[in-house]
């Protein structure tokens, strides 16, 4: 029974991650922005240290020119923006200093949600097997 409860909790965690992601980008409005800076930081990922980047853009907001940064740092192999590039960004009016790319808004499911569903399925299956008396070969 414990496996099933843990599985249900993992399913709910995956659903919660999807809900939070959709809520975060639901009110976003597209703007044409220009890359004005790239912030850098070093990140430790396992045994390696790598450089992470976060673009900063300038866009014409509701009243004046505003600046916004990408909601997270990204690794170099995903980073192909250069200073002065113009692009369409999505900005939530509630948080005008954070932007998202179009791929963030399109509804790409996050790895955390997939992991929650997979762990939930594994634990529910294990719980059903245990409740039925285990595997019989």
PDB file of C-alpha atoms in Angstrom:
ATOM      1  CA  UNK A   1       0.000   0.000   0.000  1.00  0.00           C
ATOM      2  CA  UNK A   2       2.896   2.329   0.749  1.00  0.00           C
ATOM      3  CA  UNK A   3       4.210   1.979  -2.810  1.00  0.00           C
ATOM      4  CA  UNK A   4       0.867   3.078  -4.224  1.00  0.00           C
ATOM      5  CA  UNK A   5       0.720   6.108  -1.919  1.00  0.00           C
ATOM      6  CA  UNK A   6       4.263   7.136  -2.908  1.00  0.00           C
ATOM      7  CA  UNK A   7       3.345   6.606  -6.567  1.00  0.00           C
ATOM      8  CA  UNK A   8       0.275   8.811  -6.263  1.00  0.00           C
ATOM      9  CA  UNK A   9       2.359  11.490  -4.533  1.00  0.00           C
ATOM     10  CA  UNK A  10       4.910  11.342  -7.377  1.00  0.00           C
ATOM     11  CA  UNK A  11       2.099  11.637  -9.964  1.00  0.00           C
ATOM     12  CA  UNK A  12       0.738  14.665  -8.115  1.00  0.00           C
ATOM     13  CA  UNK A  13       4.219  16.203  -7.976  1.00  0.00           C
ATOM     14  CA  UNK A  14       4.553  15.823 -11.757  1.00  0.00           C
ATOM     15  CA  UNK A  15       1.132  17.388 -12.293  1.00  0.00           C
ATOM     16  CA  UNK A  16       2.022  20.227  -9.914  1.00  0.00           C
ATOM     17  CA  UNK A  17       5.214  20.955 -11.867  1.00  0.00           C
ATOM     18  CA  UNK A  18       3.212  21.155 -15.108  1.00  0.00           C
ATOM     19  CA  UNK A  19       0.623  23.435 -13.438  1.00  0.00           C
ATOM     20  CA  UNK A  20       3.303  25.793 -12.090  1.00  0.00           C
ATOM     21  CA  UNK A  21       5.010  25.957 -15.487  1.00  0.00           C
ATOM     22  CA  UNK A  22       1.757  26.755 -17.301  1.00  0.00           C
ATOM     23  CA  UNK A  23       0.821  29.356 -14.684  1.00  0.00           C
ATOM     24  CA  UNK A  24       4.245  30.985 -15.004  1.00  0.00           C
ATOM     25  CA  UNK A  25       3.931  31.529 -18.768  1.00  0.00           C
ATOM     26  CA  UNK A  26       0.151  31.883 -19.151  1.00  0.00           C
ATOM     27  CA  UNK A  27       0.051  35.677 -19.033  1.00  0.00           C
ATOM     28  CA  UNK A  28       3.118  36.325 -21.188  1.00  0.00           C
ATOM     29  CA  UNK A  29       2.961  38.907 -23.952  1.00  0.00           C
ATOM     30  CA  UNK A  30       5.345  38.904 -26.956  1.00  0.00           C
ATOM     31  CA  UNK A  31       7.777  41.791 -27.385  1.00  0.00           C
ATOM     32  CA  UNK A  32      10.543  42.510 -29.870  1.00  0.00           C
ATOM     33  CA  UNK A  33      13.731  42.855 -27.842  1.00  0.00           C
ATOM     34  CA  UNK A  34      17.414  43.450 -28.458  1.00  0.00           C
ATOM     35  CA  UNK A  35      20.217  41.564 -26.677  1.00  0.00           C
ATOM     36  CA  UNK A  36      22.234  44.143 -24.731  1.00  0.00           C
ATOM     37  CA  UNK A  37      24.303  42.013 -22.357  1.00  0.00           C
ATOM     38  CA  UNK A  38      25.187  38.450 -21.445  1.00  0.00           C
ATOM     39  CA  UNK A  39      25.639  37.582 -17.769  1.00  0.00           C
ATOM     40  CA  UNK A  40      28.037  34.767 -16.921  1.00  0.00           C
ATOM     41  CA  UNK A  41      28.556  32.489 -13.945  1.00  0.00           C
ATOM     42  CA  UNK A  42      30.476  29.309 -13.199  1.00  0.00           C
ATOM     43  CA  UNK A  43      28.437  26.247 -12.230  1.00  0.00           C
ATOM     44  CA  UNK A  44      29.567  22.964 -10.722  1.00  0.00           C
ATOM     45  CA  UNK A  45      27.790  20.022 -12.346  1.00  0.00           C
ATOM     46  CA  UNK A  46      29.108  16.785 -10.924  1.00  0.00           C
ATOM     47  CA  UNK A  47      32.890  16.583 -11.362  1.00  0.00           C
ATOM     48  CA  UNK A  48      33.050  19.406 -13.919  1.00  0.00           C
ATOM     49  CA  UNK A  49      32.867  23.164 -13.774  1.00  0.00           C
ATOM     50  CA  UNK A  50      31.239  24.901 -16.707  1.00  0.00           C
ATOM     51  CA  UNK A  51      30.342  28.427 -17.663  1.00  0.00           C
ATOM     52  CA  UNK A  52      26.644  29.309 -17.770  1.00  0.00           C
ATOM     53  CA  UNK A  53      25.089  32.281 -19.553  1.00  0.00           C
ATOM     54  CA  UNK A  54      21.967  34.397 -19.212  1.00  0.00           C
ATOM     55  CA  UNK A  55      21.057  36.941 -21.898  1.00  0.00           C
ATOM     56  CA  UNK A  56      19.795  40.376 -20.940  1.00  0.00           C
ATOM     57  CA  UNK A  57      17.500  42.193 -23.360  1.00  0.00           C
ATOM     58  CA  UNK A  58      16.069  45.643 -23.766  1.00  0.00           C
ATOM     59  CA  UNK A  59      12.483  46.082 -24.954  1.00  0.00           C
ATOM     60  CA  UNK A  60       9.890  48.821 -25.279  1.00  0.00           C
ATOM     61  CA  UNK A  61       7.550  48.265 -22.338  1.00  0.00           C
ATOM     62  CA  UNK A  62       4.220  49.906 -21.636  1.00  0.00           C
ATOM     63  CA  UNK A  63       5.777  53.201 -20.556  1.00  0.00           C
ATOM     64  CA  UNK A  64       9.478  53.206 -21.393  1.00  0.00           C
ATOM     65  CA  UNK A  65      12.489  51.160 -22.442  1.00  0.00           C
ATOM     66  CA  UNK A  66      12.911  48.260 -20.009  1.00  0.00           C
ATOM     67  CA  UNK A  67      15.479  45.567 -19.351  1.00  0.00           C
ATOM     68  CA  UNK A  68      14.801  41.901 -18.688  1.00  0.00           C
ATOM     69  CA  UNK A  69      16.937  38.823 -18.128  1.00  0.00           C
ATOM     70  CA  UNK A  70      16.262  35.207 -19.073  1.00  0.00           C
ATOM     71  CA  UNK A  71      14.607  33.302 -16.237  1.00  0.00           C
ATOM     72  CA  UNK A  72      17.562  30.899 -15.827  1.00  0.00           C
ATOM     73  CA  UNK A  73      21.174  30.447 -16.822  1.00  0.00           C
ATOM     74  CA  UNK A  74      21.837  28.248 -19.875  1.00  0.00           C
ATOM     75  CA  UNK A  75      24.926  26.336 -20.940  1.00  0.00           C
ATOM     76  CA  UNK A  76      27.181  27.363 -23.788  1.00  0.00           C
ATOM     77  CA  UNK A  77      26.141  24.645 -26.215  1.00  0.00           C
ATOM     78  CA  UNK A  78      22.565  25.985 -26.109  1.00  0.00           C
ATOM     79  CA  UNK A  79      23.611  29.613 -26.366  1.00  0.00           C
ATOM     80  CA  UNK A  80      23.698  31.123 -29.849  1.00  0.00           C
ATOM     81  CA  UNK A  81      22.705  34.764 -29.256  1.00  0.00           C
ATOM     82  CA  UNK A  82      25.046  37.640 -29.936  1.00  0.00           C
ATOM     83  CA  UNK A  83      25.033  41.240 -28.746  1.00  0.00           C
ATOM     84  CA  UNK A  84      22.627  43.351 -30.788  1.00  0.00           C
ATOM     85  CA  UNK A  85      20.498  40.427 -32.022  1.00  0.00           C
ATOM     86  CA  UNK A  86      16.780  41.163 -32.172  1.00  0.00           C
ATOM     87  CA  UNK A  87      14.356  38.440 -31.152  1.00  0.00           C
ATOM     88  CA  UNK A  88      10.834  37.880 -29.926  1.00  0.00           C
ATOM     89  CA  UNK A  89      10.633  37.347 -26.182  1.00  0.00           C
ATOM     90  CA  UNK A  90       7.654  36.651 -23.949  1.00  0.00           C
ATOM     91  CA  UNK A  91       7.274  38.723 -20.813  1.00  0.00           C
ATOM     92  CA  UNK A  92       4.704  38.451 -18.055  1.00  0.00           C
ATOM     93  CA  UNK A  93       3.462  41.965 -17.135  1.00  0.00           C
ATOM     94  CA  UNK A  94       3.488  40.888 -13.470  1.00  0.00           C
ATOM     95  CA  UNK A  95       7.268  40.321 -13.704  1.00  0.00           C
ATOM     96  CA  UNK A  96       8.585  42.692 -16.396  1.00  0.00           C
ATOM     97  CA  UNK A  97      12.246  42.010 -15.585  1.00  0.00           C
ATOM     98  CA  UNK A  98      12.136  38.306 -16.597  1.00  0.00           C
ATOM     99  CA  UNK A  99      11.639  36.954 -20.117  1.00  0.00           C
ATOM    100  CA  UNK A 100      11.034  33.585 -21.769  1.00  0.00           C
ATOM    101  CA  UNK A 101      11.834  32.299 -25.243  1.00  0.00           C
ATOM    102  CA  UNK A 102       9.063  31.015 -27.496  1.00  0.00           C
ATOM    103  CA  UNK A 103      10.105  27.403 -26.775  1.00  0.00           C
ATOM    104  CA  UNK A 104       9.436  28.031 -23.057  1.00  0.00           C
ATOM    105  CA  UNK A 105       5.911  29.280 -23.747  1.00  0.00           C
ATOM    106  CA  UNK A 106       4.920  26.574 -26.251  1.00  0.00           C
ATOM    107  CA  UNK A 107       4.338  23.998 -23.529  1.00  0.00           C
ATOM    108  CA  UNK A 108       7.435  21.839 -23.606  1.00  0.00           C
ATOM    109  CA  UNK A 109       7.059  19.463 -20.662  1.00  0.00           C
ATOM    110  CA  UNK A 110       9.860  19.758 -18.142  1.00  0.00           C
ATOM    111  CA  UNK A 111      12.135  16.939 -17.108  1.00  0.00           C
ATOM    112  CA  UNK A 112      10.861  17.191 -13.524  1.00  0.00           C
ATOM    113  CA  UNK A 113       7.291  16.465 -14.620  1.00  0.00           C
ATOM    114  CA  UNK A 114       8.349  13.481 -16.729  1.00  0.00           C
ATOM    115  CA  UNK A 115      10.423  12.172 -13.833  1.00  0.00           C
ATOM    116  CA  UNK A 116       7.467  12.573 -11.449  1.00  0.00           C
ATOM    117  CA  UNK A 117       5.172  10.622 -13.763  1.00  0.00           C
ATOM    118  CA  UNK A 118       7.774   7.887 -14.371  1.00  0.00           C
ATOM    119  CA  UNK A 119       8.510   7.429 -10.668  1.00  0.00           C
ATOM    120  CA  UNK A 120       4.778   7.456  -9.950  1.00  0.00           C
ATOM    121  CA  UNK A 121       4.132   4.746 -12.520  1.00  0.00           C
ATOM    122  CA  UNK A 122       6.995   2.644 -11.169  1.00  0.00           C
ATOM    123  CA  UNK A 123       5.785   2.858  -7.574  1.00  0.00           C
ATOM    124  CA  UNK A 124       2.135   2.225  -8.454  1.00  0.00           C
ATOM    125  CA  UNK A 125       3.144  -0.842 -10.474  1.00  0.00           C
ATOM    126  CA  UNK A 126       5.336  -2.082  -7.610  1.00  0.00           C
ATOM    127  CA  UNK A 127       2.470  -1.487  -5.165  1.00  0.00           C
ATOM    128  CA  UNK A 128       0.053  -3.488  -7.296  1.00  0.00           C
ATOM    129  CA  UNK A 129       2.550  -6.347  -7.553  1.00  0.00           C
ATOM    130  CA  UNK A 130       3.109  -6.350  -3.787  1.00  0.00           C
ATOM    131  CA  UNK A 131      -0.640  -6.265  -3.053  1.00  0.00           C
ATOM    132  CA  UNK A 132      -1.208  -9.227  -5.358  1.00  0.00           C
ATOM    133  CA  UNK A 133       1.267 -11.383  -3.507  1.00  0.00           C
ATOM    134  CA  UNK A 134       4.411 -10.582  -5.445  1.00  0.00           C
ATOM    135  CA  UNK A 135       5.750 -12.032  -8.660  1.00  0.00           C
ATOM    136  CA  UNK A 136       5.053 -15.696  -9.229  1.00  0.00           C
ATOM    137  CA  UNK A 137       7.149 -17.415 -11.828  1.00  0.00           C
TER     138      UNK A 137
END
